[in-house]
mmCIF file of C-alpha atoms in Angstrom:
data_model
loop_
_atom_site.group_PDB
_atom_site.id
_atom_site.type_symbol
_atom_site.label_atom_id
_atom_site.label_comp_id
_atom_site.label_asym_id
_atom_site.label_seq_id
_atom_site.Cartn_x
_atom_site.Cartn_y
_atom_site.Cartn_z
ATOM 1 C CA UNK F 33 -2.911 65.666 -22.963
ATOM 2 C CA UNK F 34 -5.340 65.178 -20.111
ATOM 3 C CA UNK F 35 -7.826 63.248 -22.535
ATOM 4 C CA UNK F 36 -4.851 60.754 -23.493
ATOM 5 C CA UNK F 37 -3.839 60.450 -19.878
ATOM 6 C CA UNK F 38 -7.366 58.961 -19.087
ATOM 7 C CA UNK F 39 -7.383 56.988 -22.136
ATOM 8 C CA UNK F 40 -4.197 55.372 -21.232
ATOM 9 C CA UNK F 41 -5.377 54.622 -17.666
ATOM 10 C CA UNK F 42 -8.598 53.195 -19.043
ATOM 11 C CA UNK F 43 -6.462 50.767 -21.373
ATOM 12 C CA UNK F 44 -4.337 49.919 -18.363
ATOM 13 C CA UNK F 45 -7.335 48.989 -16.315
ATOM 14 C CA UNK F 46 -8.646 46.871 -19.324
ATOM 15 C CA UNK F 47 -5.315 45.045 -19.395
ATOM 16 C CA UNK F 48 -5.331 44.335 -15.787
ATOM 17 C CA UNK F 49 -8.766 43.089 -15.793
ATOM 18 C CA UNK F 50 -8.049 40.690 -18.989
ATOM 19 C CA UNK F 51 -4.950 39.394 -17.347
ATOM 20 C CA UNK F 52 -7.094 38.340 -14.405
ATOM 21 C CA UNK F 53 -9.353 35.999 -16.506
ATOM 22 C CA UNK F 54 -8.652 32.311 -16.385
ATOM 23 C CA UNK F 55 -10.359 29.214 -17.235
ATOM 24 C CA UNK F 56 -11.100 26.757 -14.135
ATOM 25 C CA UNK F 57 -12.265 23.099 -13.990
ATOM 26 C CA UNK F 58 -15.994 22.374 -12.443
ATOM 27 C CA UNK F 59 -16.162 22.188 -8.569
ATOM 28 C CA UNK F 60 -15.321 18.552 -7.682
ATOM 29 C CA UNK F 61 -18.801 16.738 -6.464
ATOM 30 C CA UNK F 62 -19.139 14.624 -3.896
ATOM 31 C CA UNK F 63 -20.305 11.135 -4.934
ATOM 32 C CA UNK F 64 -20.152 8.556 -1.983
ATOM 33 C CA UNK F 65 -18.802 7.823 1.283
ATOM 34 C CA UNK F 66 -17.479 4.317 1.831
ATOM 35 C CA UNK F 67 -16.181 2.571 4.976
ATOM 36 C CA UNK F 68 -13.293 0.576 5.065
ATOM 37 C CA UNK F 69 -11.437 -2.318 7.068
ATOM 38 C CA UNK F 70 -7.665 -1.815 7.982
ATOM 39 C CA UNK F 71 -5.503 -4.698 7.996
ATOM 40 C CA UNK F 72 -2.077 -5.019 9.502
ATOM 41 C CA UNK F 73 0.193 -2.861 7.579
ATOM 42 C CA UNK F 74 -2.394 -0.331 6.680
ATOM 43 C CA UNK F 75 -3.922 -2.118 4.065
ATOM 44 C CA UNK F 76 -7.228 -0.776 2.928
ATOM 45 C CA UNK F 77 -10.139 -3.093 2.279
ATOM 46 C CA UNK F 78 -13.470 -1.776 0.971
ATOM 47 C CA UNK F 79 -16.483 -4.069 0.069
ATOM 48 C CA UNK F 80 -18.144 -4.064 -3.255
ATOM 49 C CA UNK F 81 -20.660 -5.931 -5.322
ATOM 50 C CA UNK F 82 -19.997 -6.781 -8.921
ATOM 51 C CA UNK F 83 -22.622 -6.091 -11.854
ATOM 52 C CA UNK F 84 -26.034 -7.130 -10.501
ATOM 53 C CA UNK F 85 -24.837 -9.904 -8.004
ATOM 54 C CA UNK F 86 -25.758 -9.071 -4.392
ATOM 55 C CA UNK F 87 -22.701 -10.727 -2.767
ATOM 56 C CA UNK F 88 -20.222 -8.101 -1.258
ATOM 57 C CA UNK F 89 -16.718 -8.938 -1.945
ATOM 58 C CA UNK F 90 -13.389 -7.791 -0.442
ATOM 59 C CA UNK F 91 -11.353 -5.470 -2.733
ATOM 60 C CA UNK F 92 -8.061 -3.943 -1.844
ATOM 61 C CA UNK F 93 -7.561 -0.209 -2.829
ATOM 62 C CA UNK F 94 -3.937 -0.222 -4.255
ATOM 63 C CA UNK F 95 -2.280 2.868 -5.898
ATOM 64 C CA UNK F 96 0.622 0.047 -6.744
ATOM 65 C CA UNK F 97 -1.829 -1.626 -9.086
ATOM 66 C CA UNK F 98 -1.871 -0.312 -12.877
ATOM 67 C CA UNK F 99 -5.293 -1.583 -13.477
ATOM 68 C CA UNK F 100 -8.189 -3.219 -11.609
ATOM 69 C CA UNK F 101 -8.506 -6.927 -11.086
ATOM 70 C CA UNK F 102 -10.552 -9.766 -9.912
ATOM 71 C CA UNK F 103 -9.590 -13.191 -7.963
ATOM 72 C CA UNK F 104 -9.691 -16.017 -10.647
ATOM 73 C CA UNK F 105 -11.788 -18.224 -8.120
ATOM 74 C CA UNK F 106 -14.125 -15.156 -8.097
ATOM 75 C CA UNK F 107 -14.264 -15.072 -11.721
ATOM 76 C CA UNK F 108 -15.272 -18.687 -11.970
ATOM 77 C CA UNK F 109 -17.821 -18.448 -9.108
ATOM 78 C CA UNK F 110 -19.548 -15.497 -10.963
ATOM 79 C CA UNK F 111 -19.351 -17.331 -14.308
ATOM 80 C CA UNK F 112 -17.818 -14.489 -16.230
ATOM 81 C CA UNK F 113 -16.543 -15.028 -19.444
ATOM 82 C CA UNK F 114 -12.519 -14.832 -19.913
ATOM 83 C CA UNK F 115 -10.045 -13.630 -22.821
ATOM 84 C CA UNK F 116 -6.727 -14.799 -22.971
ATOM 85 C CA UNK F 117 -4.384 -11.879 -23.875
ATOM 86 C CA UNK F 118 -0.635 -11.197 -24.388
ATOM 87 C CA UNK F 119 -0.961 -8.598 -21.537
ATOM 88 C CA UNK F 120 1.693 -9.090 -18.651
ATOM 89 C CA UNK F 121 1.415 -7.920 -15.132
ATOM 90 C CA UNK F 122 4.861 -7.730 -13.193
ATOM 91 C CA UNK F 123 5.467 -7.784 -9.416
ATOM 92 C CA UNK F 124 8.351 -8.240 -6.729
ATOM 93 C CA UNK F 125 8.356 -11.880 -7.144
ATOM 94 C CA UNK F 126 7.405 -12.721 -10.848
ATOM 95 C CA UNK F 127 6.082 -11.719 -14.354
ATOM 96 C CA UNK F 128 2.823 -13.395 -15.761
ATOM 97 C CA UNK F 129 0.385 -13.017 -18.699
ATOM 98 C CA UNK F 130 -2.993 -12.270 -17.570
ATOM 99 C CA UNK F 131 -6.453 -12.958 -18.988
ATOM 100 C CA UNK F 132 -9.414 -10.323 -18.949
ATOM 101 C CA UNK F 133 -13.123 -10.097 -18.035
ATOM 102 C CA UNK F 134 -14.693 -7.240 -19.994
ATOM 103 C CA UNK F 135 -17.698 -5.006 -19.238
ATOM 104 C CA UNK F 136 -18.034 -5.519 -15.618
ATOM 105 C CA UNK F 137 -18.888 -2.677 -12.850
ATOM 106 C CA UNK F 138 -18.628 -2.343 -9.212
ATOM 107 C CA UNK F 139 -21.704 -1.286 -6.834
ATOM 108 C CA UNK F 140 -21.116 0.387 -3.468
ATOM 109 C CA UNK F 141 -24.045 0.927 -1.295
ATOM 110 C CA UNK F 142 -25.062 4.142 -3.145
ATOM 111 C CA UNK F 143 -22.574 4.411 -6.003
ATOM 112 C CA UNK F 144 -22.032 2.344 -8.924
ATOM 113 C CA UNK F 145 -18.997 2.899 -11.036
ATOM 114 C CA UNK F 146 -18.598 2.859 -14.953
ATOM 115 C CA UNK F 147 -17.684 -0.501 -16.740
ATOM 116 C CA UNK F 148 -14.064 -1.672 -16.584
ATOM 117 C CA UNK F 149 -11.849 -4.301 -18.250
ATOM 118 C CA UNK F 150 -10.794 -6.450 -15.273
ATOM 119 C CA UNK F 151 -7.659 -8.425 -15.446
ATOM 120 C CA UNK F 152 -7.852 -11.823 -13.745
ATOM 121 C CA UNK F 153 -5.196 -12.766 -11.169
ATOM 122 C CA UNK F 154 -4.916 -15.628 -8.378
ATOM 123 C CA UNK F 155 -5.222 -13.868 -4.930
ATOM 124 C CA UNK F 156 -5.279 -17.243 -2.834
ATOM 125 C CA UNK F 157 -1.816 -16.622 -1.126
ATOM 126 C CA UNK F 158 -2.792 -12.872 -0.337
ATOM 127 C CA UNK F 159 -6.022 -14.137 1.222
ATOM 128 C CA UNK F 160 -4.180 -16.577 3.136
ATOM 129 C CA UNK F 161 -1.840 -13.750 4.393
ATOM 130 C CA UNK F 162 -4.662 -11.921 6.111
ATOM 131 C CA UNK F 163 -7.227 -14.458 6.881
ATOM 132 C CA UNK F 164 -9.818 -12.746 4.621
ATOM 133 C CA UNK F 165 -10.859 -13.741 1.266
ATOM 134 C CA UNK F 166 -9.703 -11.033 -1.141
ATOM 135 C CA UNK F 167 -11.693 -11.046 -4.393
ATOM 136 C CA UNK F 168 -9.923 -8.288 -6.153
ATOM 137 C CA UNK F 169 -7.824 -4.913 -6.193
ATOM 138 C CA UNK F 170 -8.957 -1.469 -7.064
ATOM 139 C CA UNK F 171 -5.989 0.330 -8.653
ATOM 140 C CA UNK F 172 -5.248 2.921 -11.461
ATOM 141 C CA UNK F 173 -8.511 2.088 -13.798
ATOM 142 C CA UNK F 174 -10.641 3.263 -10.798
ATOM 143 C CA UNK F 175 -8.463 5.769 -9.453
ATOM 144 C CA UNK F 176 -8.045 7.861 -12.607
ATOM 145 C CA UNK F 177 -11.938 8.378 -12.666
ATOM 146 C CA UNK F 178 -12.485 9.972 -9.337
ATOM 147 C CA UNK F 179 -10.838 12.134 -6.657
ATOM 148 C CA UNK F 180 -10.347 9.755 -3.512
ATOM 149 C CA UNK F 181 -10.069 10.888 -0.090
ATOM 150 C CA UNK F 182 -8.845 8.432 2.545
ATOM 151 C CA UNK F 183 -9.701 9.103 6.077
ATOM 152 C CA UNK F 184 -7.663 6.818 8.316
ATOM 153 C CA UNK F 185 -8.775 8.383 11.436
ATOM 154 C CA UNK F 186 -12.270 7.436 10.881
ATOM 155 C CA UNK F 187 -11.843 4.747 8.362
ATOM 156 C CA UNK F 188 -13.812 5.833 5.411
ATOM 157 C CA UNK F 189 -13.165 6.824 1.784
ATOM 158 C CA UNK F 190 -14.950 9.817 0.146
ATOM 159 C CA UNK F 191 -15.319 9.745 -3.686
ATOM 160 C CA UNK F 192 -15.571 13.048 -5.795
ATOM 161 C CA UNK F 193 -15.614 13.508 -9.584
ATOM 162 C CA UNK F 194 -12.665 15.032 -11.109
ATOM 163 C CA UNK F 195 -12.475 18.715 -10.765
ATOM 164 C CA UNK F 196 -11.318 22.047 -8.483
ATOM 165 C CA UNK F 197 -10.869 20.832 -5.122
ATOM 166 C CA UNK F 198 -10.012 22.716 -1.881
ATOM 167 C CA UNK F 199 -7.089 20.886 0.002
ATOM 168 C CA UNK F 200 -7.142 21.078 3.891
ATOM 169 C CA UNK F 201 -4.848 23.449 5.613
ATOM 170 C CA UNK F 202 -1.731 22.453 7.321
ATOM 171 C CA UNK F 203 -0.764 19.715 4.850
ATOM 172 C CA UNK F 204 1.578 18.879 2.103
ATOM 173 C CA UNK F 205 0.727 18.886 -1.610
ATOM 174 C CA UNK F 206 2.890 16.669 -3.483
ATOM 175 C CA UNK F 207 3.059 16.727 -7.378
ATOM 176 C CA UNK F 208 3.855 12.989 -8.320
ATOM 177 C CA UNK F 209 4.805 11.988 -11.721
ATOM 178 C CA UNK F 210 2.305 9.639 -13.211
ATOM 179 C CA UNK F 211 2.501 6.653 -15.515
ATOM 180 C CA UNK F 212 -0.042 4.406 -14.210
ATOM 181 C CA UNK F 213 1.601 4.403 -10.929
ATOM 182 C CA UNK F 214 2.120 7.750 -8.926
ATOM 183 C CA UNK F 215 5.995 8.071 -8.393
ATOM 184 C CA UNK F 216 7.136 10.787 -5.876
ATOM 185 C CA UNK F 217 10.299 11.843 -4.147
ATOM 186 C CA UNK F 218 11.428 10.897 -0.428
ATOM 187 C CA UNK F 219 14.587 11.447 1.481
ATOM 188 C CA UNK F 220 16.270 8.597 3.273
ATOM 189 C CA UNK F 221 19.178 9.415 5.610
ATOM 190 C CA UNK F 222 21.536 6.793 7.295
ATOM 191 C CA UNK F 223 25.179 7.243 7.969
ATOM 192 C CA UNK F 224 25.154 11.037 7.599
ATOM 193 C CA UNK F 225 24.252 10.496 3.826
ATOM 194 C CA UNK F 226 21.094 12.074 2.480
ATOM 195 C CA UNK F 227 19.471 10.378 -0.511
ATOM 196 C CA UNK F 228 16.783 11.872 -2.186
ATOM 197 C CA UNK F 229 15.049 9.393 -4.587
ATOM 198 C CA UNK F 230 11.843 8.513 -6.363
ATOM 199 C CA UNK F 231 9.548 5.824 -4.899
ATOM 200 C CA UNK F 232 6.373 4.212 -6.035
ATOM 201 C CA UNK F 233 3.424 5.356 -3.939
ATOM 202 C CA UNK F 234 2.103 2.114 -2.939
ATOM 203 C CA UNK F 235 -1.285 1.988 -0.579
ATOM 204 C CA UNK F 236 -1.234 -1.895 -1.392
ATOM 205 C CA UNK F 237 2.107 -2.796 0.219
ATOM 206 C CA UNK F 238 1.605 -3.422 4.167
ATOM 207 C CA UNK F 239 5.278 -2.065 4.901
ATOM 208 C CA UNK F 240 7.074 1.459 5.270
ATOM 209 C CA UNK F 241 9.649 1.166 2.559
ATOM 210 C CA UNK F 242 10.802 -1.736 0.206
ATOM 211 C CA UNK F 243 14.106 -0.814 -1.227
ATOM 212 C CA UNK F 244 15.873 -2.131 -4.217
ATOM 213 C CA UNK F 245 19.110 -3.699 -3.198
ATOM 214 C CA UNK F 246 20.980 -2.342 -5.953
ATOM 215 C CA UNK F 247 19.852 1.099 -4.575
ATOM 216 C CA UNK F 248 21.116 0.634 -1.150
ATOM 217 C CA UNK F 249 24.431 -0.547 -2.489
ATOM 218 C CA UNK F 250 24.988 2.193 -4.910
ATOM 219 C CA UNK F 251 23.967 4.733 -2.279
ATOM 220 C CA UNK F 252 25.934 2.937 0.461
ATOM 221 C CA UNK F 253 22.780 3.162 2.573
ATOM 222 C CA UNK F 254 24.155 0.669 4.970
ATOM 223 C CA UNK F 255 27.721 -0.205 6.128
ATOM 224 C CA UNK F 256 29.015 -3.054 7.981
ATOM 225 C CA UNK F 257 27.729 -2.231 11.465
ATOM 226 C CA UNK F 258 24.240 -2.215 10.332
ATOM 227 C CA UNK F 259 21.962 -5.142 11.338
ATOM 228 C CA UNK F 260 20.505 -6.852 8.630
ATOM 229 C CA UNK F 261 17.666 -9.480 9.456
ATOM 230 C CA UNK F 262 16.900 -12.438 6.559
ATOM 231 C CA UNK F 263 13.003 -12.620 6.169
ATOM 232 C CA UNK F 264 10.519 -13.181 3.443
ATOM 233 C CA UNK F 265 7.296 -11.441 1.936
ATOM 234 C CA UNK F 266 4.587 -12.132 -0.380
ATOM 235 C CA UNK F 267 3.865 -10.424 -3.603
ATOM 236 C CA UNK F 268 2.796 -10.858 -7.023
ATOM 237 C CA UNK F 269 3.944 -14.238 -8.232
ATOM 238 C CA UNK F 270 4.437 -15.849 -4.895
ATOM 239 C CA UNK F 271 7.071 -15.582 -1.926
ATOM 240 C CA UNK F 272 10.125 -13.418 -2.096
ATOM 241 C CA UNK F 273 13.371 -13.601 0.258
ATOM 242 C CA UNK F 274 14.054 -10.348 1.678
ATOM 243 C CA UNK F 275 16.227 -8.767 4.462
ATOM 244 C CA UNK F 276 15.050 -6.362 7.120
ATOM 245 C CA UNK F 277 16.734 -3.327 8.461
ATOM 246 C CA UNK F 278 16.220 0.190 9.898
ATOM 247 C CA UNK F 279 16.900 3.543 8.045
ATOM 248 C CA UNK F 280 17.786 6.674 10.823
ATOM 249 C CA UNK F 281 15.494 9.081 8.987
ATOM 250 C CA UNK F 282 12.994 9.494 6.445
ATOM 251 C CA UNK F 283 11.464 12.924 5.130
ATOM 252 C CA UNK F 284 8.006 12.735 3.735
ATOM 253 C CA UNK F 285 7.782 16.174 2.301
ATOM 254 C CA UNK F 286 8.359 18.391 5.600
ATOM 255 C CA UNK F 287 7.555 15.701 7.948
ATOM 256 C CA UNK F 288 10.274 13.517 9.555
ATOM 257 C CA UNK F 289 10.443 9.993 10.816
ATOM 258 C CA UNK F 290 13.015 8.399 12.834
ATOM 259 C CA UNK F 291 14.201 4.845 12.783
ATOM 260 C CA UNK F 292 11.971 3.568 10.031
ATOM 261 C CA UNK F 293 11.970 -0.097 9.218
ATOM 262 C CA UNK F 294 12.704 -1.061 5.496
ATOM 263 C CA UNK F 295 12.799 -4.140 3.541
ATOM 264 C CA UNK F 296 15.266 -4.973 0.975
ATOM 265 C CA UNK F 297 15.205 -7.181 -1.838
ATOM 266 C CA UNK F 298 16.863 -8.198 -5.159
ATOM 267 C CA UNK F 299 14.628 -7.036 -7.804
ATOM 268 C CA UNK F 300 15.170 -9.533 -10.459
ATOM 269 C CA UNK F 301 12.054 -8.844 -12.325
ATOM 270 C CA UNK F 302 12.812 -5.235 -12.345
ATOM 271 C CA UNK F 303 9.631 -4.190 -10.617
ATOM 272 C CA UNK F 304 10.855 -0.935 -9.189
ATOM 273 C CA UNK F 305 12.387 0.092 -12.571
ATOM 274 C CA UNK F 306 15.798 0.808 -10.782
ATOM 275 C CA UNK F 307 17.652 3.517 -11.336
ATOM 276 C CA UNK F 308 14.388 5.343 -12.236
ATOM 277 C CA UNK F 309 12.998 4.405 -8.877
ATOM 278 C CA UNK F 310 14.533 3.254 -5.672
ATOM 279 C CA UNK F 311 11.701 1.265 -4.349
ATOM 280 C CA UNK F 312 8.140 1.602 -2.883
ATOM 281 C CA UNK F 313 6.648 3.535 -0.121
ATOM 282 C CA UNK F 314 4.109 1.584 1.541
ATOM 283 C CA UNK F 315 0.753 2.065 3.785
ATOM 284 C CA UNK F 316 2.348 1.385 6.889
ATOM 285 C CA UNK F 317 3.928 4.851 6.679
ATOM 286 C CA UNK F 318 1.315 6.343 4.511
ATOM 287 C CA UNK F 319 -1.482 5.474 6.962
ATOM 288 C CA UNK F 320 0.006 8.220 9.215
ATOM 289 C CA UNK F 321 -1.560 10.733 6.909
ATOM 290 C CA UNK F 322 -5.018 11.337 5.673
ATOM 291 C CA UNK F 323 -4.650 11.183 1.854
ATOM 292 C CA UNK F 324 -6.213 12.804 -1.160
ATOM 293 C CA UNK F 325 -5.649 10.939 -4.379
ATOM 294 C CA UNK F 326 -6.301 13.494 -7.414
ATOM 295 C CA UNK F 327 -5.080 11.599 -10.311
ATOM 296 C CA UNK F 328 -6.835 14.078 -12.770
ATOM 297 C CA UNK F 329 -4.677 16.720 -11.516
ATOM 298 C CA UNK F 330 -1.489 14.610 -10.780
ATOM 299 C CA UNK F 331 -1.522 15.779 -7.112
ATOM 300 C CA UNK F 332 -1.526 13.746 -3.903
ATOM 301 C CA UNK F 333 -2.161 15.707 -0.671
ATOM 302 C CA UNK F 334 -0.910 14.275 2.860
ATOM 303 C CA UNK F 335 -2.033 15.730 6.350
ATOM 304 C CA UNK F 336 -0.786 14.140 9.560
ATOM 305 C CA UNK F 337 -3.692 12.223 11.242
ATOM 306 C CA UNK F 338 -4.083 10.606 14.624
ATOM 307 C CA UNK F 339 -1.728 7.902 13.712
ATOM 308 C CA UNK F 340 1.205 10.030 13.066
ATOM 309 C CA UNK F 341 3.465 9.199 16.050
ATOM 310 C CA UNK F 342 2.393 5.495 16.149
ATOM 311 C CA UNK F 343 5.145 3.333 17.019
ATOM 312 C CA UNK F 344 6.727 1.408 14.099
ATOM 313 C CA UNK F 345 6.973 -2.495 14.192
ATOM 314 C CA UNK F 346 10.348 -3.498 14.988
ATOM 315 C CA UNK F 347 9.519 -7.003 15.473
ATOM 316 C CA UNK F 348 11.305 -10.043 13.995
ATOM 317 C CA UNK F 349 10.696 -13.770 14.490
ATOM 318 C CA UNK F 350 11.390 -15.377 11.140
ATOM 319 C CA UNK F 351 8.078 -17.025 11.201
ATOM 320 C CA UNK F 352 5.810 -16.955 8.290
ATOM 321 C CA UNK F 353 2.177 -17.834 8.871
ATOM 322 C CA UNK F 354 -0.903 -18.263 6.529
ATOM 323 C CA UNK F 355 -4.731 -19.042 7.167
ATOM 324 C CA UNK F 356 -5.224 -22.225 5.308
ATOM 325 C CA UNK F 357 -8.387 -24.499 5.492
ATOM 326 C CA UNK F 358 -9.504 -22.511 8.449
ATOM 327 C CA UNK F 359 -6.218 -22.953 10.383
ATOM 328 C CA UNK F 360 -3.456 -20.820 11.230
ATOM 329 C CA UNK F 361 -0.433 -22.692 9.665
ATOM 330 C CA UNK F 362 3.160 -22.167 9.598
ATOM 331 C CA UNK F 363 4.974 -21.720 6.125
ATOM 332 C CA UNK F 364 8.530 -21.076 5.868
ATOM 333 C CA UNK F 365 10.654 -20.778 8.910
ATOM 334 C CA UNK F 366 13.847 -18.571 8.264
ATOM 335 C CA UNK F 367 16.972 -20.585 9.053
ATOM 336 C CA UNK F 368 18.871 -19.411 12.223
ATOM 337 C CA UNK F 369 15.797 -17.096 12.965
ATOM 338 C CA UNK F 370 14.067 -16.871 16.583
ATOM 339 C CA UNK F 371 11.296 -19.051 15.188
ATOM 340 C CA UNK F 372 13.976 -21.680 13.988
ATOM 341 C CA UNK F 373 15.772 -21.634 17.267
ATOM 342 C CA UNK F 374 12.363 -22.155 19.121
ATOM 343 C CA UNK F 375 11.723 -25.413 17.221
ATOM 344 C CA UNK F 376 9.014 -24.290 14.642
ATOM 345 C CA UNK F 377 8.685 -26.454 11.569
ATOM 346 C CA UNK F 378 6.779 -26.012 8.287
ATOM 347 C CA UNK F 379 2.957 -27.238 8.686
ATOM 348 C CA UNK F 380 3.010 -26.728 12.326
ATOM 349 C CA UNK F 381 -0.662 -25.697 13.046
ATOM 350 C CA UNK F 382 -0.782 -22.675 15.568
ATOM 351 C CA UNK F 383 -3.570 -23.293 18.249
ATOM 352 C CA UNK F 384 -2.729 -20.569 20.599
ATOM 353 C CA UNK F 385 -0.633 -17.520 21.438
ATOM 354 C CA UNK F 386 -0.201 -16.810 25.285
ATOM 355 C CA UNK F 387 -3.361 -18.946 25.944
ATOM 356 C CA UNK F 388 -5.643 -17.328 23.443
ATOM 357 C CA UNK F 389 -7.178 -19.741 21.178
ATOM 358 C CA UNK F 390 -9.323 -17.461 18.844
ATOM 359 C CA UNK F 391 -7.765 -19.100 15.585
ATOM 360 C CA UNK F 392 -7.509 -15.671 14.214
ATOM 361 C CA UNK F 393 -4.514 -14.886 12.092
ATOM 362 C CA UNK F 394 -4.519 -10.958 12.716
ATOM 363 C CA UNK F 395 -4.466 -11.781 16.464
ATOM 364 C CA UNK F 396 -1.455 -14.050 16.114
ATOM 365 C CA UNK F 397 0.511 -11.628 13.882
ATOM 366 C CA UNK F 398 -0.477 -8.833 16.666
ATOM 367 C CA UNK F 399 0.940 -11.046 19.475
ATOM 368 C CA UNK F 400 4.140 -11.578 17.359
ATOM 369 C CA UNK F 401 4.827 -7.769 17.203
ATOM 370 C CA UNK F 402 5.268 -7.514 20.760
ATOM 371 C CA UNK F 403 8.950 -6.795 20.786
ATOM 372 C CA UNK F 404 11.632 -8.146 23.531
ATOM 373 C CA UNK F 405 8.980 -10.650 24.897
ATOM 374 C CA UNK F 406 8.744 -14.177 24.954
ATOM 375 C CA UNK F 407 5.738 -15.926 23.683
ATOM 376 C CA UNK F 408 4.184 -19.114 24.654
ATOM 377 C CA UNK F 409 2.855 -20.761 21.379
ATOM 378 C CA UNK F 410 0.748 -23.994 21.321
ATOM 379 C CA UNK F 411 1.112 -25.864 18.122
ATOM 380 C CA UNK F 412 -0.241 -29.278 16.779
ATOM 381 C CA UNK F 413 2.500 -31.503 14.772
ATOM 382 C CA UNK F 414 1.530 -34.706 13.758
ATOM 383 C CA UNK F 415 -1.555 -34.493 15.901
ATOM 384 C CA UNK F 416 0.490 -33.994 18.851
ATOM 385 C CA UNK F 417 0.177 -30.736 20.980
ATOM 386 C CA UNK F 418 3.569 -29.059 21.774
ATOM 387 C CA UNK F 419 4.415 -25.699 23.560
ATOM 388 C CA UNK F 420 6.985 -23.781 22.216
ATOM 389 C CA UNK F 421 8.886 -20.579 23.464
ATOM 390 C CA UNK F 422 9.346 -17.861 20.951
ATOM 391 C CA UNK F 423 11.574 -14.695 21.390
ATOM 392 C CA UNK F 424 10.228 -11.579 19.697
ATOM 393 C CA UNK F 425 13.467 -9.925 18.551
ATOM 394 C CA UNK F 426 13.715 -5.968 18.323
ATOM 395 C CA UNK F 427 15.559 -5.153 15.219
ATOM 396 C CA UNK F 428 16.070 -1.658 16.677
ATOM 397 C CA UNK F 429 18.459 -2.736 19.247
#
């Protein structure tokens, strides 16, 4: 009897020991640390060379891109062979066929990627928006091969091989759905209604949220008392008319944000695939976290950083500006907007804002974010100087 008892205990121990065995992936290995520049709206620009060319180019890190791409002018400058295809890309302002150039790679300071099939797009408008030549976009094709840590506090990326990784304590681990784009759930609360919906996780969008208009109407997110401002934004395919408003509460996992600015648009090209997705969460909100993108394990880790409590941009002018031929140029002026009432016209050249003649479009945009102020703007129109007084409206009040 005693013998049988010990045999039973031994078998039980063996069972427990075997039950604790598991296969685990190799440890993720550090590859490189890359500095980046941050643009208005939180967009990330990292420099890389292409193939054996020594010239560094500016690339956007964009989780909202389903591939990896090069600007058409950059492809022409480098003399790469192109191939017409039936492949299409879709964005908020259009759908287009894109050619490809095959078998090229990126070189960072101490890190060279595998080869990729780059699709080719025209980023001239994007470059004019930020006053910086954008030569390409780094998206899914790159991100699926590596673990990428985004440190907004110190403005660098860390690149790791796929594998087991220990996430920092005190953060939030998301388990998005992945197609080529990460799709995650967030809660938008307005007018005492809680709406949990899925959004495209898009570091290439320089805003907090972009909402499909059908979603806002179906969920009655706004009522007749909500202030709505006519505006415009730029995306794939060109310029797109939009509306601007504020949502009272947004929950990102356990983290709450109040009075979050949101853009609303008529998604005629079905870029958000509504009703599957309600819209896009962009980098003006995501930059408030340090982020780990782990596509291999279908995980994204967020941890609040020093920018977590930064004020949101509530400014509104109705003035769209671009950097063209080394000049800050007025584009479309929204009808009945503060810019329209101030007398701005398309093709005006902005020479100075509040006596700053730096000719820097990022400075001009920053100056136009100072809500509840009147800004003196010196312009040139038909080779004549004028001074216009522009009210920067606060959409929150």
